[in-house]
JSON list of C-alpha atoms and ligand atoms in Angstrom, two decimals:
[
{"chain": "A", "resi": 14, "resn": "MET", "atom": "CA", "xyz": [90.89, -98.23, 167.34]},
{"chain": "A", "resi": 15, "resn": "LYS", "atom": "CA", "xyz": [90.96, -97.87, 163.44]},
{"chain": "A", "resi": 16, "resn": "LYS", "atom": "CA", "xyz": [91.71, -94.65, 161.88]},
{"chain": "A", "resi": 17, "resn": "ILE", "atom": "CA", "xyz": [90.12, -92.43, 159.83]},
{"chain": "A", "resi": 18, "resn": "LEU", "atom": "CA", "xyz": [91.50, -89.43, 157.83]},
{"chain": "A", "resi": 19, "resn": "VAL", "atom": "CA", "xyz": [89.82, -86.34, 157.57]},
{"chain": "A", "resi": 20, "resn": "LEU", "atom": "CA", "xyz": [92.49, -84.32, 154.64]},
{"chain": "A", "resi": 21, "resn": "ASN", "atom": "CA", "xyz": [91.51, -80.83, 153.71]},
{"chain": "A", "resi": 22, "resn": "GLY", "atom": "CA", "xyz": [93.24, -78.76, 150.68]},
{"chain": "A", "resi": 23, "resn": "PRO", "atom": "CA", "xyz": [94.60, -75.24, 150.01]},
{"chain": "A", "resi": 24, "resn": "ASN", "atom": "CA", "xyz": [93.05, -72.55, 151.91]},
{"chain": "A", "resi": 25, "resn": "LEU", "atom": "CA", "xyz": [90.64, -74.45, 154.26]},
{"chain": "A", "resi": 26, "resn": "ASN", "atom": "CA", "xyz": [92.50, -73.13, 156.82]},
{"chain": "A", "resi": 27, "resn": "LEU", "atom": "CA", "xyz": [90.96, -69.87, 156.21]},
{"chain": "A", "resi": 28, "resn": "LEU", "atom": "CA", "xyz": [87.59, -71.40, 156.91]},
{"chain": "A", "resi": 29, "resn": "GLY", "atom": "CA", "xyz": [85.29, -69.10, 159.21]},
{"chain": "A", "resi": 30, "resn": "LEU", "atom": "CA", "xyz": [87.86, -66.17, 158.91]},
{"chain": "A", "resi": 31, "resn": "ARG", "atom": "CA", "xyz": [86.72, -65.23, 155.06]},
{"chain": "A", "resi": 32, "resn": "GLU", "atom": "CA", "xyz": [83.87, -65.79, 152.79]},
{"chain": "A", "resi": 33, "resn": "PRO", "atom": "CA", "xyz": [81.14, -66.73, 155.33]},
{"chain": "A", "resi": 34, "resn": "ALA", "atom": "CA", "xyz": [78.25, -66.42, 152.72]},
{"chain": "A", "resi": 35, "resn": "GLN", "atom": "CA", "xyz": [79.90, -69.07, 150.99]},
{"chain": "A", "resi": 36, "resn": "TYR", "atom": "CA", "xyz": [81.56, -71.54, 153.32]},
{"chain": "A", "resi": 37, "resn": "GLY", "atom": "CA", "xyz": [79.70, -70.52, 156.72]},
{"chain": "A", "resi": 38, "resn": "SER", "atom": "CA", "xyz": [81.36, -69.07, 160.00]},
{"chain": "A", "resi": 39, "resn": "THR", "atom": "CA", "xyz": [82.61, -72.21, 161.54]},
{"chain": "A", "resi": 40, "resn": "SER", "atom": "CA", "xyz": [86.48, -72.39, 161.89]},
{"chain": "A", "resi": 41, "resn": "LEU", "atom": "CA", "xyz": [88.60, -75.31, 160.54]},
{"chain": "A", "resi": 42, "resn": "PRO", "atom": "CA", "xyz": [89.65, -76.18, 164.09]},
{"chain": "A", "resi": 43, "resn": "ASP", "atom": "CA", "xyz": [86.18, -76.47, 164.97]},
{"chain": "A", "resi": 44, "resn": "VAL", "atom": "CA", "xyz": [85.15, -78.64, 161.94]},
{"chain": "A", "resi": 45, "resn": "GLU", "atom": "CA", "xyz": [88.03, -80.82, 162.97]},
{"chain": "A", "resi": 46, "resn": "ALA", "atom": "CA", "xyz": [86.70, -81.19, 166.48]},
{"chain": "A", "resi": 47, "resn": "MET", "atom": "CA", "xyz": [83.22, -82.10, 165.20]},
{"chain": "A", "resi": 48, "resn": "CYS", "atom": "CA", "xyz": [84.93, -84.73, 162.76]},
{"chain": "A", "resi": 49, "resn": "ARG", "atom": "CA", "xyz": [86.74, -86.19, 165.79]},
{"chain": "A", "resi": 50, "resn": "ALA", "atom": "CA", "xyz": [83.61, -85.95, 168.06]},
{"chain": "A", "resi": 51, "resn": "ALA", "atom": "CA", "xyz": [81.75, -87.89, 165.29]},
{"chain": "A", "resi": 52, "resn": "GLY", "atom": "CA", "xyz": [84.38, -90.54, 164.88]},
{"chain": "A", "resi": 53, "resn": "GLN", "atom": "CA", "xyz": [84.44, -91.22, 168.66]},
{"chain": "A", "resi": 54, "resn": "ARG", "atom": "CA", "xyz": [80.69, -91.60, 168.18]},
{"chain": "A", "resi": 55, "resn": "LEU", "atom": "CA", "xyz": [81.21, -94.11, 165.07]},
{"chain": "A", "resi": 56, "resn": "GLY", "atom": "CA", "xyz": [83.92, -95.85, 167.01]},
{"chain": "A", "resi": 57, "resn": "TYR", "atom": "CA", "xyz": [87.07, -94.73, 164.95]},
{"chain": "A", "resi": 58, "resn": "GLU", "atom": "CA", "xyz": [89.98, -92.10, 165.61]},
{"chain": "A", "resi": 59, "resn": "VAL", "atom": "CA", "xyz": [89.97, -89.32, 163.43]},
{"chain": "A", "resi": 60, "resn": "GLU", "atom": "CA", "xyz": [93.11, -87.82, 162.35]},
{"chain": "A", "resi": 61, "resn": "CYS", "atom": "CA", "xyz": [92.91, -84.05, 160.79]},
{"chain": "A", "resi": 62, "resn": "PHE", "atom": "CA", "xyz": [95.50, -83.00, 158.46]},
{"chain": "A", "resi": 63, "resn": "GLN", "atom": "CA", "xyz": [95.31, -79.59, 156.41]},
{"chain": "A", "resi": 64, "resn": "SER", "atom": "CA", "xyz": [97.98, -78.67, 153.72]},
{"chain": "A", "resi": 65, "resn": "ASN", "atom": "CA", "xyz": [98.09, -75.99, 151.00]},
{"chain": "A", "resi": 66, "resn": "TRP", "atom": "CA", "xyz": [100.86, -77.89, 149.46]},
{"chain": "A", "resi": 67, "resn": "GLU", "atom": "CA", "xyz": [99.59, -80.85, 146.46]},
{"chain": "A", "resi": 68, "resn": "GLY", "atom": "CA", "xyz": [102.62, -82.65, 147.72]},
{"chain": "A", "resi": 69, "resn": "GLY", "atom": "CA", "xyz": [101.83, -82.65, 151.62]},
{"chain": "A", "resi": 70, "resn": "LEU", "atom": "CA", "xyz": [98.28, -84.01, 150.55]},
{"chain": "A", "resi": 71, "resn": "ILE", "atom": "CA", "xyz": [99.97, -86.67, 148.28]},
{"chain": "A", "resi": 72, "resn": "ASP", "atom": "CA", "xyz": [101.86, -88.03, 150.93]},
{"chain": "A", "resi": 73, "resn": "LYS", "atom": "CA", "xyz": [99.12, -88.08, 153.49]},
{"chain": "A", "resi": 74, "resn": "ILE", "atom": "CA", "xyz": [97.12, -90.09, 151.17]},
{"chain": "A", "resi": 75, "resn": "HIS", "atom": "CA", "xyz": [100.07, -92.53, 150.63]},
{"chain": "A", "resi": 76, "resn": "GLU", "atom": "CA", "xyz": [100.48, -92.93, 154.29]},
{"chain": "A", "resi": 77, "resn": "TYR", "atom": "CA", "xyz": [96.90, -93.82, 154.75]},
{"chain": "A", "resi": 78, "resn": "GLY", "atom": "CA", "xyz": [97.11, -96.12, 151.57]},
{"chain": "A", "resi": 79, "resn": "ARG", "atom": "CA", "xyz": [99.60, -98.29, 153.73]},
{"chain": "A", "resi": 80, "resn": "LEU", "atom": "CA", "xyz": [97.66, -98.10, 157.26]},
{"chain": "A", "resi": 81, "resn": "TYR", "atom": "CA", "xyz": [94.72, -99.26, 154.87]},
{"chain": "A", "resi": 82, "resn": "LYS", "atom": "CA", "xyz": [96.55, -102.33, 153.58]},
{"chain": "A", "resi": 83, "resn": "GLU", "atom": "CA", "xyz": [97.41, -102.99, 157.08]},
{"chain": "A", "resi": 84, "resn": "ARG", "atom": "CA", "xyz": [94.01, -102.88, 158.24]},
{"chain": "A", "resi": 85, "resn": "LEU", "atom": "CA", "xyz": [94.74, -100.05, 160.48]},
{"chain": "A", "resi": 86, "resn": "ALA", "atom": "CA", "xyz": [92.55, -97.32, 158.58]},
{"chain": "A", "resi": 87, "resn": "LEU", "atom": "CA", "xyz": [88.94, -97.50, 157.38]},
{"chain": "A", "resi": 88, "resn": "GLY", "atom": "CA", "xyz": [89.43, -94.62, 154.88]},
{"chain": "A", "resi": 89, "resn": "CYS", "atom": "CA", "xyz": [89.37, -90.97, 154.18]},
{"chain": "A", "resi": 90, "resn": "VAL", "atom": "CA", "xyz": [87.10, -88.04, 153.70]},
{"chain": "A", "resi": 91, "resn": "PHE", "atom": "CA", "xyz": [88.74, -85.53, 151.32]},
{"chain": "A", "resi": 92, "resn": "ASN", "atom": "CA", "xyz": [88.07, -82.00, 150.60]},
{"chain": "A", "resi": 93, "resn": "PRO", "atom": "CA", "xyz": [90.70, -81.08, 148.20]},
{"chain": "A", "resi": 94, "resn": "GLY", "atom": "CA", "xyz": [89.78, -77.40, 147.75]},
{"chain": "A", "resi": 95, "resn": "ALA", "atom": "CA", "xyz": [90.51, -75.89, 144.35]},
{"chain": "A", "resi": 96, "resn": "PHE", "atom": "CA", "xyz": [93.08, -78.94, 143.73]},
{"chain": "A", "resi": 97, "resn": "THR", "atom": "CA", "xyz": [89.67, -80.74, 142.67]},
{"chain": "A", "resi": 98, "resn": "HIS", "atom": "CA", "xyz": [89.25, -78.92, 139.83]},
{"chain": "A", "resi": 99, "resn": "THR", "atom": "CA", "xyz": [93.22, -78.97, 138.56]},
{"chain": "A", "resi": 100, "resn": "SER", "atom": "CA", "xyz": [94.97, -82.15, 140.30]},
{"chain": "A", "resi": 101, "resn": "VAL", "atom": "CA", "xyz": [95.64, -85.40, 137.97]},
{"chain": "A", "resi": 102, "resn": "ALA", "atom": "CA", "xyz": [98.18, -85.81, 140.31]},
{"chain": "A", "resi": 103, "resn": "LEU", "atom": "CA", "xyz": [95.51, -86.08, 143.56]},
{"chain": "A", "resi": 104, "resn": "HIS", "atom": "CA", "xyz": [93.87, -88.25, 141.21]},
{"chain": "A", "resi": 105, "resn": "ASP", "atom": "CA", "xyz": [96.60, -90.57, 140.87]},
{"chain": "A", "resi": 106, "resn": "ALA", "atom": "CA", "xyz": [97.60, -90.80, 144.44]},
{"chain": "A", "resi": 107, "resn": "ILE", "atom": "CA", "xyz": [94.08, -92.35, 145.10]},
{"chain": "A", "resi": 108, "resn": "LYS", "atom": "CA", "xyz": [94.22, -94.46, 142.20]},
{"chain": "A", "resi": 109, "resn": "GLY", "atom": "CA", "xyz": [97.79, -95.58, 143.06]},
{"chain": "A", "resi": 110, "resn": "VAL", "atom": "CA", "xyz": [97.26, -96.46, 146.86]},
{"chain": "A", "resi": 111, "resn": "ASP", "atom": "CA", "xyz": [94.82, -98.90, 145.49]},
{"chain": "A", "resi": 112, "resn": "GLY", "atom": "CA", "xyz": [91.72, -100.03, 147.46]},
{"chain": "A", "resi": 113, "resn": "LEU", "atom": "CA", "xyz": [91.99, -96.63, 149.84]},
{"chain": "A", "resi": 114, "resn": "PRO", "atom": "CA", "xyz": [88.22, -95.61, 150.15]},
{"chain": "A", "resi": 115, "resn": "VAL", "atom": "CA", "xyz": [88.11, -91.75, 149.80]},
{"chain": "A", "resi": 116, "resn": "VAL", "atom": "CA", "xyz": [84.73, -89.77, 150.15]},
{"chain": "A", "resi": 117, "resn": "GLU", "atom": "CA", "xyz": [85.40, -86.42, 148.25]},
{"chain": "A", "resi": 118, "resn": "CYS", "atom": "CA", "xyz": [83.47, -83.54, 150.37]},
{"chain": "A", "resi": 119, "resn": "HIS", "atom": "CA", "xyz": [82.55, -80.01, 149.27]},
{"chain": "A", "resi": 120, "resn": "ILE", "atom": "CA", "xyz": [81.25, -77.56, 151.67]},
{"chain": "A", "resi": 121, "resn": "SER", "atom": "CA", "xyz": [79.44, -75.44, 148.87]},
{"chain": "A", "resi": 122, "resn": "ASN", "atom": "CA", "xyz": [77.20, -76.76, 146.05]},
{"chain": "A", "resi": 123, "resn": "VAL", "atom": "CA", "xyz": [80.09, -76.57, 143.37]},
{"chain": "A", "resi": 124, "resn": "HIS", "atom": "CA", "xyz": [77.47, -77.31, 140.60]},
{"chain": "A", "resi": 125, "resn": "ALA", "atom": "CA", "xyz": [75.61, -74.33, 141.40]},
{"chain": "A", "resi": 126, "resn": "ARG", "atom": "CA", "xyz": [78.72, -72.04, 141.23]},
{"chain": "A", "resi": 127, "resn": "GLU", "atom": "CA", "xyz": [81.08, -71.40, 137.94]},
{"chain": "A", "resi": 128, "resn": "PRO", "atom": "CA", "xyz": [81.68, -73.70, 135.25]},
{"chain": "A", "resi": 129, "resn": "PHE", "atom": "CA", "xyz": [85.24, -74.15, 136.19]},
{"chain": "A", "resi": 130, "resn": "ARG", "atom": "CA", "xyz": [84.25, -75.84, 139.38]},
{"chain": "A", "resi": 131, "resn": "HIS", "atom": "CA", "xyz": [81.84, -78.50, 138.03]},
{"chain": "A", "resi": 132, "resn": "HIS", "atom": "CA", "xyz": [84.76, -80.57, 136.81]},
{"chain": "A", "resi": 133, "resn": "SER", "atom": "CA", "xyz": [86.25, -82.89, 139.29]},
{"chain": "A", "resi": 134, "resn": "PHE", "atom": "CA", "xyz": [89.61, -84.61, 138.50]},
{"chain": "A", "resi": 135, "resn": "VAL", "atom": "CA", "xyz": [89.16, -86.53, 141.99]},
{"chain": "A", "resi": 136, "resn": "SER", "atom": "CA", "xyz": [85.58, -87.85, 141.67]},
{"chain": "A", "resi": 137, "resn": "PRO", "atom": "CA", "xyz": [86.52, -90.67, 139.53]},
{"chain": "A", "resi": 138, "resn": "ALA", "atom": "CA", "xyz": [88.74, -92.07, 142.16]},
{"chain": "A", "resi": 139, "resn": "ALA", "atom": "CA", "xyz": [86.38, -91.52, 144.94]},
{"chain": "A", "resi": 140, "resn": "ALA", "atom": "CA", "xyz": [84.06, -94.17, 146.69]},
{"chain": "A", "resi": 141, "resn": "GLY", "atom": "CA", "xyz": [81.64, -91.40, 146.72]},
{"chain": "A", "resi": 142, "resn": "ILE", "atom": "CA", "xyz": [80.92, -87.50, 147.12]},
{"chain": "A", "resi": 143, "resn": "VAL", "atom": "CA", "xyz": [79.01, -85.39, 149.47]},
{"chain": "A", "resi": 144, "resn": "ILE", "atom": "CA", "xyz": [78.74, -82.00, 148.28]},
{"chain": "A", "resi": 145, "resn": "GLY", "atom": "CA", "xyz": [76.55, -78.75, 149.27]},
{"chain": "A", "resi": 146, "resn": "PHE", "atom": "CA", "xyz": [75.63, -79.54, 152.85]},
{"chain": "A", "resi": 147, "resn": "GLY", "atom": "CA", "xyz": [77.98, -77.21, 154.33]},
{"chain": "A", "resi": 148, "resn": "VAL", "atom": "CA", "xyz": [80.49, -78.02, 157.14]},
{"chain": "A", "resi": 149, "resn": "GLN", "atom": "CA", "xyz": [77.75, -80.70, 158.17]},
{"chain": "A", "resi": 150, "resn": "GLY", "atom": "CA", "xyz": [79.11, -82.70, 155.10]},
{"chain": "A", "resi": 151, "resn": "TYR", "atom": "CA", "xyz": [82.12, -83.70, 156.66]},
{"chain": "A", "resi": 152, "resn": "VAL", "atom": "CA", "xyz": [79.91, -85.46, 159.48]},
{"chain": "A", "resi": 153, "resn": "ILE", "atom": "CA", "xyz": [77.28, -87.19, 156.58]},
{"chain": "A", "resi": 154, "resn": "ALA", "atom": "CA", "xyz": [80.93, -88.39, 155.00]},
{"chain": "A", "resi": 155, "resn": "LEU", "atom": "CA", "xyz": [82.17, -90.00, 157.85]},
{"chain": "A", "resi": 156, "resn": "GLU", "atom": "CA", "xyz": [78.93, -91.54, 158.52]},
{"chain": "A", "resi": 157, "resn": "ALA", "atom": "CA", "xyz": [78.72, -92.56, 154.80]},
{"chain": "A", "resi": 158, "resn": "LEU", "atom": "CA", "xyz": [82.16, -94.29, 154.95]},
{"chain": "A", "resi": 159, "resn": "VAL", "atom": "CA", "xyz": [81.77, -95.98, 158.09]},
{"chain": "A", "resi": 160, "resn": "ARG", "atom": "CA", "xyz": [77.79, -97.23, 156.69]},
{"chain": "A", "resi": 161, "resn": "THR", "atom": "CA", "xyz": [79.61, -98.64, 153.57]},
{"chain": "A", "resi": 162, "resn": "GLN", "atom": "CA", "xyz": [83.17, -99.73, 154.71]},
{"chain": "A", "resi": 163, "resn": "GLU", "atom": "CA", "xyz": [82.73, -101.68, 158.12]},
{"chain": "A", "resi": 164, "resn": "GLN", "atom": "CA", "xyz": [83.70, -105.19, 157.32]},
{"chain": "A", "resi": 165, "resn": "ASP", "atom": "CA", "xyz": [80.60, -106.48, 159.00]},
{"chain": "A", "resi": 166, "resn": "THR", "atom": "CA", "xyz": [77.99, -103.86, 157.56]},
{"chain": "A", "resi": 167, "resn": "ASP", "atom": "CA", "xyz": [74.67, -106.07, 156.16]},
{"chain": "A", "resi": 168, "resn": "GLN", "atom": "CA", "xyz": [73.99, -103.83, 153.07]},
{"chain": "A", "resi": 169, "resn": "THR", "atom": "CA", "xyz": [70.80, -105.94, 152.28]},
{"chain": "A", "resi": 170, "resn": "LEU", "atom": "CA", "xyz": [67.54, -104.25, 152.21]},
{"chain": "A", "resi": 171, "resn": "PRO", "atom": "CA", "xyz": [65.21, -105.68, 154.79]},
{"chain": "A", "resi": 172, "resn": "ARG", "atom": "CA", "xyz": [62.81, -108.25, 153.06]},
{"chain": "B", "resi": 2, "resn": "CA2", "atom": "O1", "xyz": [82.99, -76.14, 148.89]},
{"chain": "B", "resi": 2, "resn": "CA2", "atom": "C1", "xyz": [84.17, -76.46, 148.74]},
{"chain": "B", "resi": 2, "resn": "CA2", "atom": "O2", "xyz": [84.26, -77.42, 149.90]},
{"chain": "B", "resi": 2, "resn": "CA2", "atom": "C2", "xyz": [85.24, -76.22, 147.97]},
{"chain": "B", "resi": 2, "resn": "CA2", "atom": "O3", "xyz": [86.23, -77.27, 147.96]},
{"chain": "B", "resi": 2, "resn": "CA2", "atom": "C3", "xyz": [86.10, -75.00, 148.58]},
{"chain": "B", "resi": 2, "resn": "CA2", "atom": "C4", "xyz": [87.21, -74.87, 147.84]},
{"chain": "B", "resi": 2, "resn": "CA2", "atom": "C5", "xyz": [86.90, -74.15, 146.41]},
{"chain": "B", "resi": 2, "resn": "CA2", "atom": "O4", "xyz": [88.09, -73.86, 145.29]},
{"chain": "B", "resi": 2, "resn": "CA2", "atom": "C6", "xyz": [86.04, -75.36, 145.56]},
{"chain": "B", "resi": 2, "resn": "CA2", "atom": "O5", "xyz": [85.52, -75.22, 144.39]},
{"chain": "B", "resi": 2, "resn": "CA2", "atom": "C7", "xyz": [85.07, -75.91, 146.45]},
{"chain": "B", "resi": 2, "resn": "CA2", "atom": "C8", "xyz": [87.94, -73.36, 148.36]},
{"chain": "B", "resi": 2, "resn": "CA2", "atom": "C9", "xyz": [88.33, -73.65, 149.53]},
{"chain": "B", "resi": 2, "resn": "CA2", "atom": "C10", "xyz": [88.58, -72.15, 150.06]},
{"chain": "B", "resi": 2, "resn": "CA2", "atom": "O6", "xyz": [88.29, -71.82, 151.34]},
{"chain": "B", "resi": 2, "resn": "CA2", "atom": "C11", "xyz": [87.87, -70.82, 151.77]},
{"chain": "B", "resi": 2, "resn": "CA2", "atom": "C12", "xyz": [87.47, -70.46, 153.30]},
{"chain": "B", "resi": 2, "resn": "CA2", "atom": "C13", "xyz": [87.21, -69.07, 153.65]},
{"chain": "B", "resi": 2, "resn": "CA2", "atom": "C14", "xyz": [87.85, -67.84, 152.82]},
{"chain": "B", "resi": 2, "resn": "CA2", "atom": "C15", "xyz": [88.53, -68.39, 151.68]},
{"chain": "B", "resi": 2, "resn": "CA2", "atom": "C16", "xyz": [88.58, -69.57, 151.20]}
]
């Protein structure tokens, strides 16, 4: 079974424990269970990984870049947390693995928040973006990845 990576960046391990008004009350293990269940329904094995370290996220993107080349992975759903707004290194990692489709995902609507959250270094390297749908956004991003990246997807409109 092909793999999909669900990757979470800094502080997302605190999900459900603090700031429920902004990020909801679902914990990261619950979000990861939701993603694994959605993956199973869609026919993929979902691997979940969270790191508070930029380098840990970069290593995981490199690993999935290799799996993608070997046709063992379909792509990645990535919430880079605050690194979204700061990290040229994450941008370069996604560009550097050359091909791995990455769907950027944010729980909150970053464009309705502080101006420093309006710019993303990751977006120009992403295949697509899901923003502001709470933790359901992860499942929406997984579905979008599968619908757009599956080899036999017929993307033509019905006549
Ligand atoms: O809305 C998102 O998903 C964000 O990526 C979340 C990041 C934030 O820096 C981005 O601008 C938007 C913050 C993740 C921290 O998550 C926490 C969860 C609970 C309590 C504290 C932090």
